[in-house]
Amino acid sequence: MARESFFEQQAANRRQSWLLALAVLALLGVLGYTIGFGVSGESAGGLATTVGALGLGTVLSLGSYFAGDKLVLAASGAKPVSEADAPQLLNVVRELTIAANVPMPKVYLIDDTAPNAFATGRDPQHASVAITTGLLQKLDREELQGVIGHELSHVRNLDIRFALLVGVLVGSIALLSDFFLRFTFWGGGRRSGSRDREGGGGLQVLMFVVGLVLAIVAPIIARLVQLAVSRQREYLADASSVELTRNPYGLERALAKISSDKEVLEVANRATQHLYFTNPIKKFEARSSGLFSTHPPIVDRINRLRELTGEQPLAQGEIAALAGLD
Amino acid sequence: MQPWIVIAIVVVVIVLFVVGIYNGLIGRRNRVDEALSQIEVQLKRRWDLIPNLVNAVKGYMGFEQKVLTDVTEARANAVSAGAQGVAAQAQAENMLTSTLRSLFAVVENYPDLKANQNVLELQEQLTTTENQISFSRQHYNATVLDYNTAIQTIPSVLIAGPLGFTKRDFFDAEPEAAQVPKVDLSLG
């Protein structure tokens, strides 16, 4: 594959990602408006809730923009690494920061035997890379390079900022929908009924119903959008990693080893799973080609790398052999 | 409007234009110099590491002396080539890289050496330095390409020559060194 195609892919990815972020924001606005109109019965009420919803999204976004990385690192039990703990890890990160032309990120270790890694932060100047002790033990130097290259690609492409922001916007849609559904449940419907006599109730009822439907559907749509972005970015980060290391085999073997590993990452949860190198929650892996997965199936990721080198794609069963575990 | 005002405006515009181009070229040339100094820091680090490695392995019985003298010689050549410009230096450093690679290949045959903590650490240090050199070289070559293209294209070519902007050399990789060196470093 030609070198330009990485940049084309990158540019396309950026465009699509911002469109998707705008779509999520618009969804938040529309949801706010219909809920407000439906409850109050007038346009002003709708606007007030729209402002409220967008305000909520903005406040939460700003919060996560400045403190989200610390929250994620703390929630994962990540500890800063010193030169004495893992010299090779720091060497590999330093090498690849030169290749990716990004500043040296803060490097953290998570004490967990399941091999995995993630990057977070608001920009390359405030980035952190965390890897598990299991990853350090199970991968050799070339494989580690592949994984770190993948994470630094997320840093360089600003995926880390995007993941923080989209995560929060999706969260605020869920929050708003939840709030509305509970409100309806506790008697919002009664109040709207009493206003029916004052006229103009037809539109209000319609808005109320639309709001109700949106409140149920919007969180699901938002989540699907987030997941689609997340999966796309994993492919891009794999390709960028190879661009940095000039060595597709390290990353390929790392993916194979990690997918053959049976351990479960205990510190990962639904809120942080999309950040990791591979999906840490193994039960999702079985249906991971589906809409509800944060990561593409590993066999697809390996085969896309093999496309770059012009090699034959592998079947699911051949992964263990590649990992050298046969 | 007086004709001299028109002329003055034209002159000012031309001067601003030339200043803009000149500053752009200076910026690019500084990036080339900065990228080169980044490579030099790492090359120097490698020169400093090599005597330690030679000392660590030479005590082992029957160790191929030829390989060690090759490395030492290549290092001395690389150090002295530093003053002869980028192209000569790149060649000497590539020589050094390949002798080091054969040294590590020989080390593979000595289980004692492979298990020696000191040798392992030096090997890791040299591997990372070598990777940093090759990544810095990519970066340097990209800045040189950008700078050379700038001084050879219109309009900047019109002022680049008279103002003493000359073409820079690439820090060339030998064909086989384009790949990451295959040194097995599974430390556990």
Short mmCIF file of C-alpha atoms in Angstrom, two decimals:
data_model
loop_
_atom_site.label_atom_id
_atom_site.label_comp_id
_atom_site.label_asym_id
_atom_site.label_seq_id
_atom_site.Cartn_x
_atom_site.Cartn_y
_atom_site.Cartn_z
CA MET A 1 0.00 0.00 0.00
CA ALA A 2 1.37 3.39 -0.88
CA ARG A 3 2.47 5.85 1.77
CA GLU A 4 -0.09 8.46 0.74
CA SER A 5 -2.93 6.14 1.48
CA PHE A 6 -2.13 6.36 5.20
CA PHE A 7 -2.58 10.11 5.03
CA GLU A 8 -5.74 9.84 2.95
CA GLN A 9 -7.15 7.37 5.40
CA GLN A 10 -6.17 9.66 8.25
CA ALA A 11 -7.82 12.70 6.67
CA ALA A 12 -11.00 10.80 5.85
CA ASN A 13 -11.10 9.46 9.37
CA ARG A 14 -10.74 12.93 10.89
CA ARG A 15 -13.55 14.32 8.71
CA GLN A 16 -15.93 11.49 9.48
CA SER A 17 -15.14 11.66 13.15
CA TRP A 18 -15.98 15.33 13.44
CA LEU A 19 -19.19 14.76 11.50
CA LEU A 20 -20.12 12.01 13.89
CA ALA A 21 -19.33 14.21 16.88
CA LEU A 22 -21.55 16.95 15.44
CA ALA A 23 -24.30 14.39 14.86
CA VAL A 24 -24.11 13.33 18.50
CA LEU A 25 -24.25 16.99 19.57
CA ALA A 26 -27.26 17.63 17.28
CA LEU A 27 -28.98 14.60 18.72
CA LEU A 28 -28.41 16.01 22.19
CA GLY A 29 -29.95 19.33 21.08
CA VAL A 30 -32.99 17.76 19.43
CA LEU A 31 -33.56 15.48 22.38
CA GLY A 32 -33.40 18.49 24.70
CA TYR A 33 -35.87 20.45 22.57
CA THR A 34 -38.51 17.74 22.23
CA ILE A 35 -38.33 16.92 25.90
CA GLY A 36 -38.66 20.58 26.86
CA PHE A 37 -41.53 21.22 24.43
CA GLY A 38 -43.26 18.02 25.39
CA VAL A 39 -43.17 18.83 29.07
CA SER A 40 -43.84 22.58 29.04
CA GLY A 41 -46.01 22.77 25.94
CA GLU A 42 -44.26 25.80 24.48
CA SER A 43 -41.33 26.54 22.25
CA ALA A 44 -39.58 28.62 24.91
CA GLY A 45 -39.55 25.66 27.24
CA GLY A 46 -38.06 23.56 24.46
CA LEU A 47 -35.32 26.09 23.86
CA ALA A 48 -34.57 26.27 27.56
CA THR A 49 -34.06 22.52 27.75
CA THR A 50 -31.99 22.56 24.55
CA VAL A 51 -29.70 25.16 26.11
CA GLY A 52 -29.64 23.09 29.27
CA ALA A 53 -28.79 19.89 27.38
CA LEU A 54 -26.05 21.51 25.33
CA GLY A 55 -24.77 23.22 28.49
CA LEU A 56 -24.63 19.86 30.24
CA GLY A 57 -22.73 18.40 27.29
CA THR A 58 -20.31 21.33 27.27
CA VAL A 59 -19.64 21.28 31.01
CA LEU A 60 -19.07 17.53 31.02
CA SER A 61 -16.89 17.79 27.89
CA LEU A 62 -14.72 20.48 29.47
CA GLY A 63 -14.44 18.41 32.62
CA SER A 64 -13.31 15.36 30.72
CA TYR A 65 -11.07 17.45 28.46
CA PHE A 66 -9.03 18.62 31.42
CA ALA A 67 -9.37 15.80 33.94
CA GLY A 68 -10.66 12.77 32.03
CA ASP A 69 -7.21 11.24 31.57
CA LYS A 70 -6.50 11.35 35.31
CA LEU A 71 -9.86 9.79 36.02
CA VAL A 72 -9.28 6.95 33.56
CA LEU A 73 -5.77 6.30 34.86
CA ALA A 74 -6.94 6.30 38.47
CA ALA A 75 -9.89 4.03 37.66
CA SER A 76 -7.50 1.55 36.01
CA GLY A 77 -5.05 1.57 38.92
CA ALA A 78 -2.20 2.79 36.71
CA LYS A 79 1.11 3.65 38.40
CA PRO A 80 3.83 5.88 36.85
CA VAL A 81 6.88 3.98 35.61
CA SER A 82 10.48 4.90 36.45
CA GLU A 83 13.59 4.12 34.43
CA ALA A 84 14.56 1.43 36.95
CA ASP A 85 11.22 -0.46 36.72
CA ALA A 86 11.01 -1.00 32.97
CA PRO A 87 13.98 0.40 31.03
CA GLN A 88 13.08 -1.44 27.85
CA LEU A 89 9.51 -0.15 27.86
CA LEU A 90 10.70 3.45 28.26
CA ASN A 91 13.31 2.92 25.54
CA VAL A 92 10.69 1.63 23.12
CA VAL A 93 8.36 4.54 23.88
CA ARG A 94 11.22 7.03 23.44
CA GLU A 95 12.20 5.53 20.07
CA LEU A 96 8.69 5.71 18.73
CA THR A 97 8.07 9.25 19.95
CA ILE A 98 10.91 10.19 17.59
CA ALA A 99 9.26 8.28 14.76
CA ALA A 100 5.80 9.73 15.47
CA ASN A 101 7.20 13.20 16.17
CA VAL A 102 5.24 13.57 19.41
CA PRO A 103 6.57 14.56 22.85
CA MET A 104 7.39 11.80 25.33
CA PRO A 105 4.10 10.82 27.02
CA LYS A 106 3.79 9.87 30.67
CA VAL A 107 4.12 6.10 30.90
CA TYR A 108 2.10 4.04 33.38
CA LEU A 109 1.96 0.38 34.38
CA ILE A 110 -1.20 -1.45 35.40
CA ASP A 111 -0.56 -4.42 37.66
CA ASP A 112 -2.58 -7.03 35.79
CA THR A 113 -1.52 -10.23 34.09
CA ALA A 114 -3.86 -9.79 31.12
CA PRO A 115 -1.85 -8.22 28.27
CA ASN A 116 -3.34 -4.89 27.19
CA ALA A 117 -2.61 -1.18 26.80
CA PHE A 118 -4.28 2.20 26.30
CA ALA A 119 -3.49 5.84 25.64
CA THR A 120 -5.39 8.85 26.95
CA GLY A 121 -5.10 12.62 27.35
CA ARG A 122 -6.32 15.76 25.63
CA ASP A 123 -3.44 16.30 23.18
CA PRO A 124 0.07 14.94 22.46
CA GLN A 125 1.51 17.40 25.00
CA HIS A 126 -0.69 15.96 27.75
CA ALA A 127 -0.76 12.31 26.78
CA SER A 128 -0.40 9.20 28.90
CA VAL A 129 0.25 5.64 27.80
CA ALA A 130 -0.60 2.80 30.17
CA ILE A 131 0.29 -0.84 29.67
CA THR A 132 -0.30 -3.87 31.85
CA THR A 133 2.51 -5.83 33.48
CA GLY A 134 1.17 -8.87 31.61
CA LEU A 135 1.87 -7.18 28.29
CA LEU A 136 5.43 -6.41 29.35
CA GLN A 137 6.04 -10.02 30.40
CA LYS A 138 4.43 -11.77 27.45
CA LEU A 139 5.61 -9.71 24.48
CA ASP A 140 9.11 -9.47 23.06
CA ARG A 141 10.70 -6.18 22.00
CA GLU A 142 9.36 -6.10 18.43
CA GLU A 143 5.84 -6.94 19.57
CA LEU A 144 6.01 -4.27 22.26
CA GLN A 145 7.09 -1.79 19.57
CA GLY A 146 3.99 -2.68 17.55
CA VAL A 147 1.67 -2.08 20.51
CA ILE A 148 3.36 1.17 21.57
CA GLY A 149 3.30 2.31 17.93
CA HIS A 150 -0.46 1.68 17.93
CA GLU A 151 -0.95 3.70 21.13
CA LEU A 152 1.26 6.59 19.98
CA SER A 153 -0.73 6.67 16.73
CA HIS A 154 -3.85 7.23 18.82
CA VAL A 155 -1.93 10.07 20.50
CA ARG A 156 -0.69 11.59 17.25
CA ASN A 157 -4.06 11.33 15.46
CA LEU A 158 -5.79 12.99 18.45
CA ASP A 159 -7.94 9.88 18.87
CA ILE A 160 -7.33 10.17 22.59
CA ARG A 161 -9.05 13.56 22.83
CA PHE A 162 -11.86 12.35 20.62
CA ALA A 163 -12.41 9.24 22.71
CA LEU A 164 -12.67 11.35 25.86
CA LEU A 165 -15.13 13.82 24.33
CA VAL A 166 -17.37 11.39 22.48
CA GLY A 167 -17.49 9.19 25.54
CA VAL A 168 -18.80 12.11 27.56
CA LEU A 169 -21.32 13.30 24.93
CA VAL A 170 -22.72 9.80 24.67
CA GLY A 171 -22.85 9.73 28.45
CA SER A 172 -24.78 12.99 28.64
CA ILE A 173 -27.36 11.78 26.12
CA ALA A 174 -27.86 8.72 28.26
CA LEU A 175 -28.12 10.93 31.35
CA LEU A 176 -30.70 13.26 29.80
CA SER A 177 -32.79 10.37 28.43
CA ASP A 178 -32.72 8.64 31.77
CA PHE A 179 -33.80 11.79 33.52
CA PHE A 180 -36.71 12.30 31.14
CA LEU A 181 -37.88 8.69 31.30
CA ARG A 182 -37.90 8.82 35.09
CA PHE A 183 -39.71 12.14 35.05
CA THR A 184 -42.39 10.69 32.77
CA PHE A 185 -42.68 7.69 35.00
CA TRP A 186 -43.20 9.87 38.09
CA GLY A 187 -46.09 11.88 36.63
CA GLY A 188 -44.86 14.15 33.87
CA GLY A 189 -47.65 12.73 31.72
CA ARG A 190 -50.33 13.87 34.18
CA ARG A 191 -49.16 17.46 34.06
CA SER A 192 -49.16 17.52 30.29
CA GLY A 193 -52.69 16.14 30.36
CA SER A 194 -53.95 18.95 32.56
CA ARG A 195 -52.69 21.51 30.11
CA ASP A 196 -54.60 19.91 27.26
CA ARG A 197 -57.62 22.06 28.03
CA GLU A 198 -55.69 25.28 27.48
CA GLY A 199 -55.41 24.48 23.78
CA GLY A 200 -52.38 23.78 21.61
CA GLY A 201 -52.13 20.43 23.35
CA GLY A 202 -51.97 18.36 20.19
CA LEU A 203 -48.50 19.52 19.29
CA GLN A 204 -47.38 19.13 22.87
CA VAL A 205 -48.58 15.53 23.02
CA LEU A 206 -46.86 14.84 19.73
CA MET A 207 -43.61 16.37 21.00
CA PHE A 208 -43.98 14.44 24.22
CA VAL A 209 -44.30 11.19 22.32
CA VAL A 210 -41.40 12.06 20.01
CA GLY A 211 -39.34 12.97 23.07
CA LEU A 212 -40.23 9.67 24.65
CA VAL A 213 -39.22 7.73 21.57
CA LEU A 214 -36.00 9.72 21.23
CA ALA A 215 -35.16 9.21 24.88
CA ILE A 216 -35.33 5.49 24.29
CA VAL A 217 -33.63 5.42 20.88
CA ALA A 218 -31.05 8.24 21.17
CA PRO A 219 -28.74 6.58 23.70
CA ILE A 220 -28.62 3.49 21.51
CA ILE A 221 -27.88 5.47 18.33
CA ALA A 222 -25.24 7.54 20.12
CA ARG A 223 -23.59 4.41 21.44
CA LEU A 224 -23.58 2.81 17.96
CA VAL A 225 -21.99 5.93 16.52
CA GLN A 226 -19.32 5.90 19.22
CA LEU A 227 -18.60 2.24 18.59
CA ALA A 228 -18.36 2.70 14.82
CA VAL A 229 -15.81 5.48 15.32
CA SER A 230 -13.91 3.40 17.82
CA ARG A 231 -13.63 0.37 15.50
CA GLN A 232 -12.52 2.49 12.56
CA ARG A 233 -9.83 4.10 14.65
CA GLU A 234 -8.38 0.78 15.70
CA TYR A 235 -7.68 -0.15 12.08
CA LEU A 236 -6.14 3.25 11.45
CA ALA A 237 -3.93 3.02 14.53
CA ASP A 238 -2.73 -0.45 13.45
CA ALA A 239 -1.79 0.88 10.02
CA SER A 240 -0.10 3.95 11.52
CA SER A 241 1.85 1.75 13.91
CA VAL A 242 3.32 -0.14 10.97
CA GLU A 243 4.10 3.16 9.30
CA LEU A 244 6.10 4.15 12.39
CA THR A 245 7.91 0.88 13.13
CA ARG A 246 8.31 -0.23 9.48
CA ASN A 247 7.68 -3.69 10.79
CA PRO A 248 4.21 -5.27 10.45
CA TYR A 249 5.29 -8.59 11.95
CA GLY A 250 5.78 -7.32 15.50
CA LEU A 251 2.25 -5.94 15.70
CA GLU A 252 0.83 -9.00 13.98
CA ARG A 253 2.42 -11.35 16.50
CA ALA A 254 1.39 -9.08 19.39
CA LEU A 255 -2.25 -9.22 18.23
CA ALA A 256 -2.06 -12.97 17.83
CA LYS A 257 -0.52 -13.46 21.29
CA ILE A 258 -3.02 -11.18 22.97
CA SER A 259 -6.00 -12.80 21.29
CA SER A 260 -4.74 -16.24 22.30
CA ASP A 261 -4.40 -15.09 25.88
CA LYS A 262 -7.17 -16.29 28.14
CA GLU A 263 -6.79 -13.84 31.01
CA VAL A 264 -9.34 -11.15 31.72
CA LEU A 265 -8.34 -7.59 32.48
CA GLU A 266 -9.97 -6.97 35.86
CA VAL A 267 -9.63 -3.19 35.96
CA ALA A 268 -11.44 -2.60 32.66
CA ASN A 269 -15.15 -1.83 32.58
CA ARG A 270 -17.84 -0.70 30.14
CA ALA A 271 -16.74 2.92 30.53
CA THR A 272 -13.09 2.35 29.69
CA GLN A 273 -13.14 -0.67 27.36
CA HIS A 274 -13.04 1.39 24.13
CA LEU A 275 -9.69 2.89 25.15
CA TYR A 276 -7.73 -0.35 25.21
CA PHE A 277 -5.45 -1.94 22.62
CA THR A 278 -7.75 -4.94 22.31
CA ASN A 279 -11.19 -5.33 23.80
CA PRO A 280 -10.49 -6.21 27.44
CA ILE A 281 -13.90 -7.73 28.06
CA LYS A 282 -13.54 -11.15 26.52
CA LYS A 283 -17.17 -12.14 26.35
CA PHE A 284 -17.70 -9.43 23.75
CA GLU A 285 -14.96 -10.83 21.57
CA ALA A 286 -17.15 -13.71 20.41
CA ARG A 287 -19.61 -11.37 18.72
CA SER A 288 -17.18 -8.58 18.12
CA SER A 289 -17.94 -8.21 14.43
CA GLY A 290 -21.31 -6.96 15.61
CA LEU A 291 -22.52 -3.41 16.02
CA PHE A 292 -22.01 -3.36 19.76
CA SER A 293 -18.27 -3.91 19.84
CA THR A 294 -15.64 -1.28 20.57
CA HIS A 295 -12.96 -3.15 18.63
CA PRO A 296 -12.89 -5.02 15.31
CA PRO A 297 -12.23 -8.75 15.61
CA ILE A 298 -8.52 -9.43 16.01
CA VAL A 299 -8.41 -11.80 13.05
CA ASP A 300 -9.61 -8.91 10.84
CA ARG A 301 -6.97 -6.60 12.28
CA ILE A 302 -4.25 -9.17 11.58
CA ASN A 303 -5.52 -9.74 8.06
CA ARG A 304 -5.53 -6.02 7.29
CA LEU A 305 -1.87 -5.93 8.32
CA ARG A 306 -1.18 -8.90 6.09
CA GLU A 307 -2.78 -6.99 3.22
CA LEU A 308 -0.10 -4.32 3.69
CA THR A 309 2.64 -6.89 3.23
CA GLY A 310 0.78 -8.73 0.48
CA GLU A 311 0.45 -11.96 2.43
CA GLN A 312 -2.38 -14.46 2.48
CA PRO A 313 -5.10 -13.80 5.06
CA LEU A 314 -5.29 -16.14 8.02
CA ALA A 315 -8.24 -18.12 9.27
CA GLN A 316 -9.31 -17.82 12.90
CA GLY A 317 -7.69 -21.15 13.74
CA GLU A 318 -4.24 -20.16 12.52
CA ILE A 319 -3.83 -17.32 15.01
CA ALA A 320 -2.36 -19.51 17.76
CA ALA A 321 0.35 -20.72 15.41
CA LEU A 322 1.36 -17.14 14.64
CA ALA A 323 1.60 -16.43 18.34
CA GLY A 324 4.03 -19.33 18.65
CA LEU A 325 1.79 -21.08 21.14
CA ASP A 326 1.25 -24.29 19.21
CA MET B 1 -1.89 59.51 -7.25
CA GLN B 2 1.75 60.47 -7.63
CA PRO B 3 3.86 58.00 -9.58
CA TRP B 4 6.45 57.84 -6.78
CA ILE B 5 3.78 56.61 -4.35
CA VAL B 6 2.99 53.72 -6.72
CA ILE B 7 6.68 52.91 -7.00
CA ALA B 8 7.12 53.07 -3.24
CA ILE B 9 4.19 50.70 -2.72
CA VAL B 10 5.60 48.26 -5.30
CA VAL B 11 9.01 48.37 -3.62
CA VAL B 12 7.53 47.80 -0.17
CA VAL B 13 5.50 44.85 -1.43
CA ILE B 14 8.57 43.31 -3.08
CA VAL B 15 10.66 43.80 0.06
CA LEU B 16 7.96 42.20 2.25
CA PHE B 17 7.72 39.32 -0.20
CA VAL B 18 11.48 38.73 -0.15
CA VAL B 19 11.59 38.99 3.65
CA GLY B 20 8.79 36.43 3.89
CA ILE B 21 10.59 33.95 1.63
CA TYR B 22 13.90 34.54 3.41
CA ASN B 23 12.37 33.88 6.84
CA GLY B 24 10.69 30.75 5.54
CA LEU B 25 14.00 29.41 4.23
CA ILE B 26 15.76 30.21 7.51
CA GLY B 27 13.05 28.33 9.40
CA ARG B 28 13.46 25.28 7.19
CA ARG B 29 17.24 25.36 7.41
CA ASN B 30 17.07 25.56 11.20
CA ARG B 31 14.79 22.53 11.27
CA VAL B 32 17.36 20.62 9.19
CA ASP B 33 20.15 21.63 11.59
CA GLU B 34 18.05 20.70 14.59
CA ALA B 35 17.21 17.29 13.13
CA LEU B 36 20.86 16.68 12.38
CA SER B 37 21.90 17.58 15.92
CA GLN B 38 19.28 15.11 17.18
CA ILE B 39 20.97 12.35 15.16
CA GLU B 40 24.39 13.44 16.41
CA VAL B 41 23.36 13.16 20.03
CA GLN B 42 22.39 9.54 19.45
CA LEU B 43 25.43 8.72 17.34
CA LYS B 44 27.61 10.05 20.14
CA ARG B 45 25.72 7.95 22.64
CA ARG B 46 26.42 4.89 20.52
CA TRP B 47 30.13 5.71 20.32
CA ASP B 48 30.18 5.92 24.12
CA LEU B 49 28.40 2.59 24.57
CA ILE B 50 30.61 0.56 22.25
CA PRO B 51 33.81 0.46 24.36
CA ASN B 52 31.74 -0.82 27.29
CA LEU B 53 30.31 -3.59 25.14
CA VAL B 54 33.73 -4.53 23.78
CA ASN B 55 35.10 -4.71 27.35
CA ALA B 56 32.17 -6.78 28.52
CA VAL B 57 32.54 -9.45 25.83
CA LYS B 58 36.28 -9.61 25.19
CA GLY B 59 37.00 -11.57 28.38
CA TYR B 60 35.10 -14.58 27.11
CA MET B 61 37.38 -17.40 25.98
CA GLY B 62 37.75 -17.93 22.27
CA PHE B 63 35.57 -15.01 21.41
CA GLU B 64 36.25 -14.04 17.83
CA GLN B 65 38.80 -11.23 18.16
CA LYS B 66 38.35 -10.23 14.53
CA VAL B 67 34.77 -9.14 15.14
CA LEU B 68 35.83 -7.00 18.08
CA THR B 69 38.63 -5.26 16.19
CA ASP B 70 36.22 -4.62 13.31
CA VAL B 71 33.79 -2.92 15.67
CA THR B 72 36.52 -0.87 17.32
CA GLU B 73 37.92 0.22 13.97
CA ALA B 74 34.51 1.07 12.55
CA ARG B 75 33.81 3.14 15.65
CA ALA B 76 37.10 5.06 15.27
CA ASN B 77 36.30 5.69 11.59
CA ALA B 78 32.81 6.90 12.45
CA VAL B 79 34.13 9.28 15.10
CA SER B 80 36.66 10.81 12.71
CA ALA B 81 34.13 10.93 9.83
CA GLY B 82 32.03 13.27 11.93
CA ALA B 83 34.00 16.25 10.60
CA GLN B 84 33.74 15.27 6.92
CA GLY B 85 30.13 16.12 6.26
CA VAL B 86 26.84 14.27 6.41
CA ALA B 87 27.36 11.90 3.48
CA ALA B 88 30.72 10.60 4.73
CA GLN B 89 29.42 10.31 8.25
CA ALA B 90 26.35 8.38 7.14
CA GLN B 91 28.57 5.91 5.33
CA ALA B 92 30.88 5.41 8.32
CA GLU B 93 27.92 4.97 10.67
CA ASN B 94 26.34 2.40 8.38
CA MET B 95 29.62 0.49 8.45
CA LEU B 96 29.55 0.62 12.24
CA THR B 97 25.94 -0.60 12.30
CA SER B 98 26.78 -3.64 10.22
CA THR B 99 29.85 -4.60 12.29
CA LEU B 100 27.75 -4.28 15.44
CA ARG B 101 25.17 -6.51 13.89
CA SER B 102 27.73 -9.22 13.23
CA LEU B 103 29.01 -8.83 16.79
CA PHE B 104 25.51 -9.50 18.14
CA ALA B 105 25.15 -12.43 15.77
CA VAL B 106 28.32 -13.94 17.29
CA VAL B 107 27.11 -13.24 20.82
CA GLU B 108 24.13 -15.47 20.02
CA ASN B 109 26.53 -18.44 19.92
CA TYR B 110 27.70 -17.93 23.49
CA PRO B 111 25.06 -18.94 26.05
CA ASP B 112 27.14 -17.40 28.90
CA LEU B 113 27.25 -14.06 27.14
CA LYS B 114 23.58 -14.16 26.29
CA ALA B 115 22.76 -14.67 29.95
CA ASN B 116 25.13 -11.94 31.17
CA GLN B 117 23.06 -9.14 32.68
CA ASN B 118 25.60 -6.48 31.78
CA VAL B 119 25.76 -7.60 28.15
CA LEU B 120 21.98 -7.76 27.97
CA GLU B 121 21.69 -4.21 29.26
CA LEU B 122 24.29 -2.94 26.81
CA GLN B 123 22.56 -4.78 24.00
CA GLU B 124 19.25 -3.12 24.93
CA GLN B 125 20.91 0.29 25.11
CA LEU B 126 22.53 -0.20 21.72
CA THR B 127 19.33 -1.49 20.14
CA THR B 128 17.30 1.46 21.34
CA THR B 129 20.04 3.89 20.29
CA GLU B 130 20.15 2.32 16.86
CA ASN B 131 16.36 2.53 16.52
CA GLN B 132 16.46 6.16 17.63
CA ILE B 133 19.16 6.85 15.04
CA SER B 134 17.10 5.30 12.28
CA PHE B 135 13.90 7.15 13.29
CA SER B 136 15.80 10.44 13.63
CA ARG B 137 17.32 9.81 10.23
CA GLN B 138 13.86 9.49 8.68
CA HIS B 139 12.91 12.75 10.33
CA TYR B 140 16.12 14.45 9.21
CA ASN B 141 15.72 13.25 5.61
CA ALA B 142 12.15 14.57 5.56
CA THR B 143 13.31 18.01 6.70
CA VAL B 144 16.13 17.97 4.10
CA LEU B 145 13.65 17.06 1.36
CA ASP B 146 11.43 19.94 2.41
CA TYR B 147 14.35 22.40 2.53
CA ASN B 148 15.93 21.28 -0.77
CA THR B 149 12.59 21.45 -2.54
CA ALA B 150 12.06 24.96 -1.18
CA ILE B 151 15.40 26.34 -2.38
CA GLN B 152 14.99 24.77 -5.84
CA THR B 153 11.47 25.96 -6.62
CA ILE B 154 10.11 29.29 -7.80
CA PRO B 155 9.91 31.86 -6.28
CA SER B 156 12.36 31.10 -3.47
CA VAL B 157 15.02 29.81 -5.91
CA LEU B 158 15.42 33.43 -7.04
CA ILE B 159 16.79 34.52 -3.69
CA ALA B 160 18.13 31.21 -2.30
CA GLY B 161 21.26 31.22 -4.50
CA PRO B 162 22.33 34.83 -3.99
CA LEU B 163 21.74 34.61 -0.24
CA GLY B 164 23.85 31.47 0.17
CA PHE B 165 21.26 28.74 0.77
CA THR B 166 22.90 25.56 -0.51
CA LYS B 167 21.54 22.07 -0.95
CA ARG B 168 21.89 19.69 2.01
CA ASP B 169 22.82 16.01 1.88
CA PHE B 170 20.51 13.22 2.96
CA PHE B 171 21.64 10.96 5.77
CA ASP B 172 21.37 7.84 3.67
CA ALA B 173 20.46 4.46 5.01
CA GLU B 174 22.21 1.46 3.50
CA PRO B 175 19.60 -0.67 1.73
CA GLU B 176 19.52 -3.44 4.32
CA ALA B 177 19.41 -1.01 7.24
CA ALA B 178 16.08 0.33 6.05
CA GLN B 179 14.59 -2.44 8.14
CA VAL B 180 14.63 -2.55 11.90
CA PRO B 181 17.65 -4.61 12.94
CA LYS B 182 16.68 -8.17 13.72
CA VAL B 183 18.20 -8.60 17.16
CA ASP B 184 16.38 -11.06 19.35
CA LEU B 185 15.84 -9.34 22.66
CA SER B 186 13.27 -11.41 24.45
CA LEU B 187 14.33 -10.47 27.96
CA GLY B 188 11.71 -12.70 29.49
#
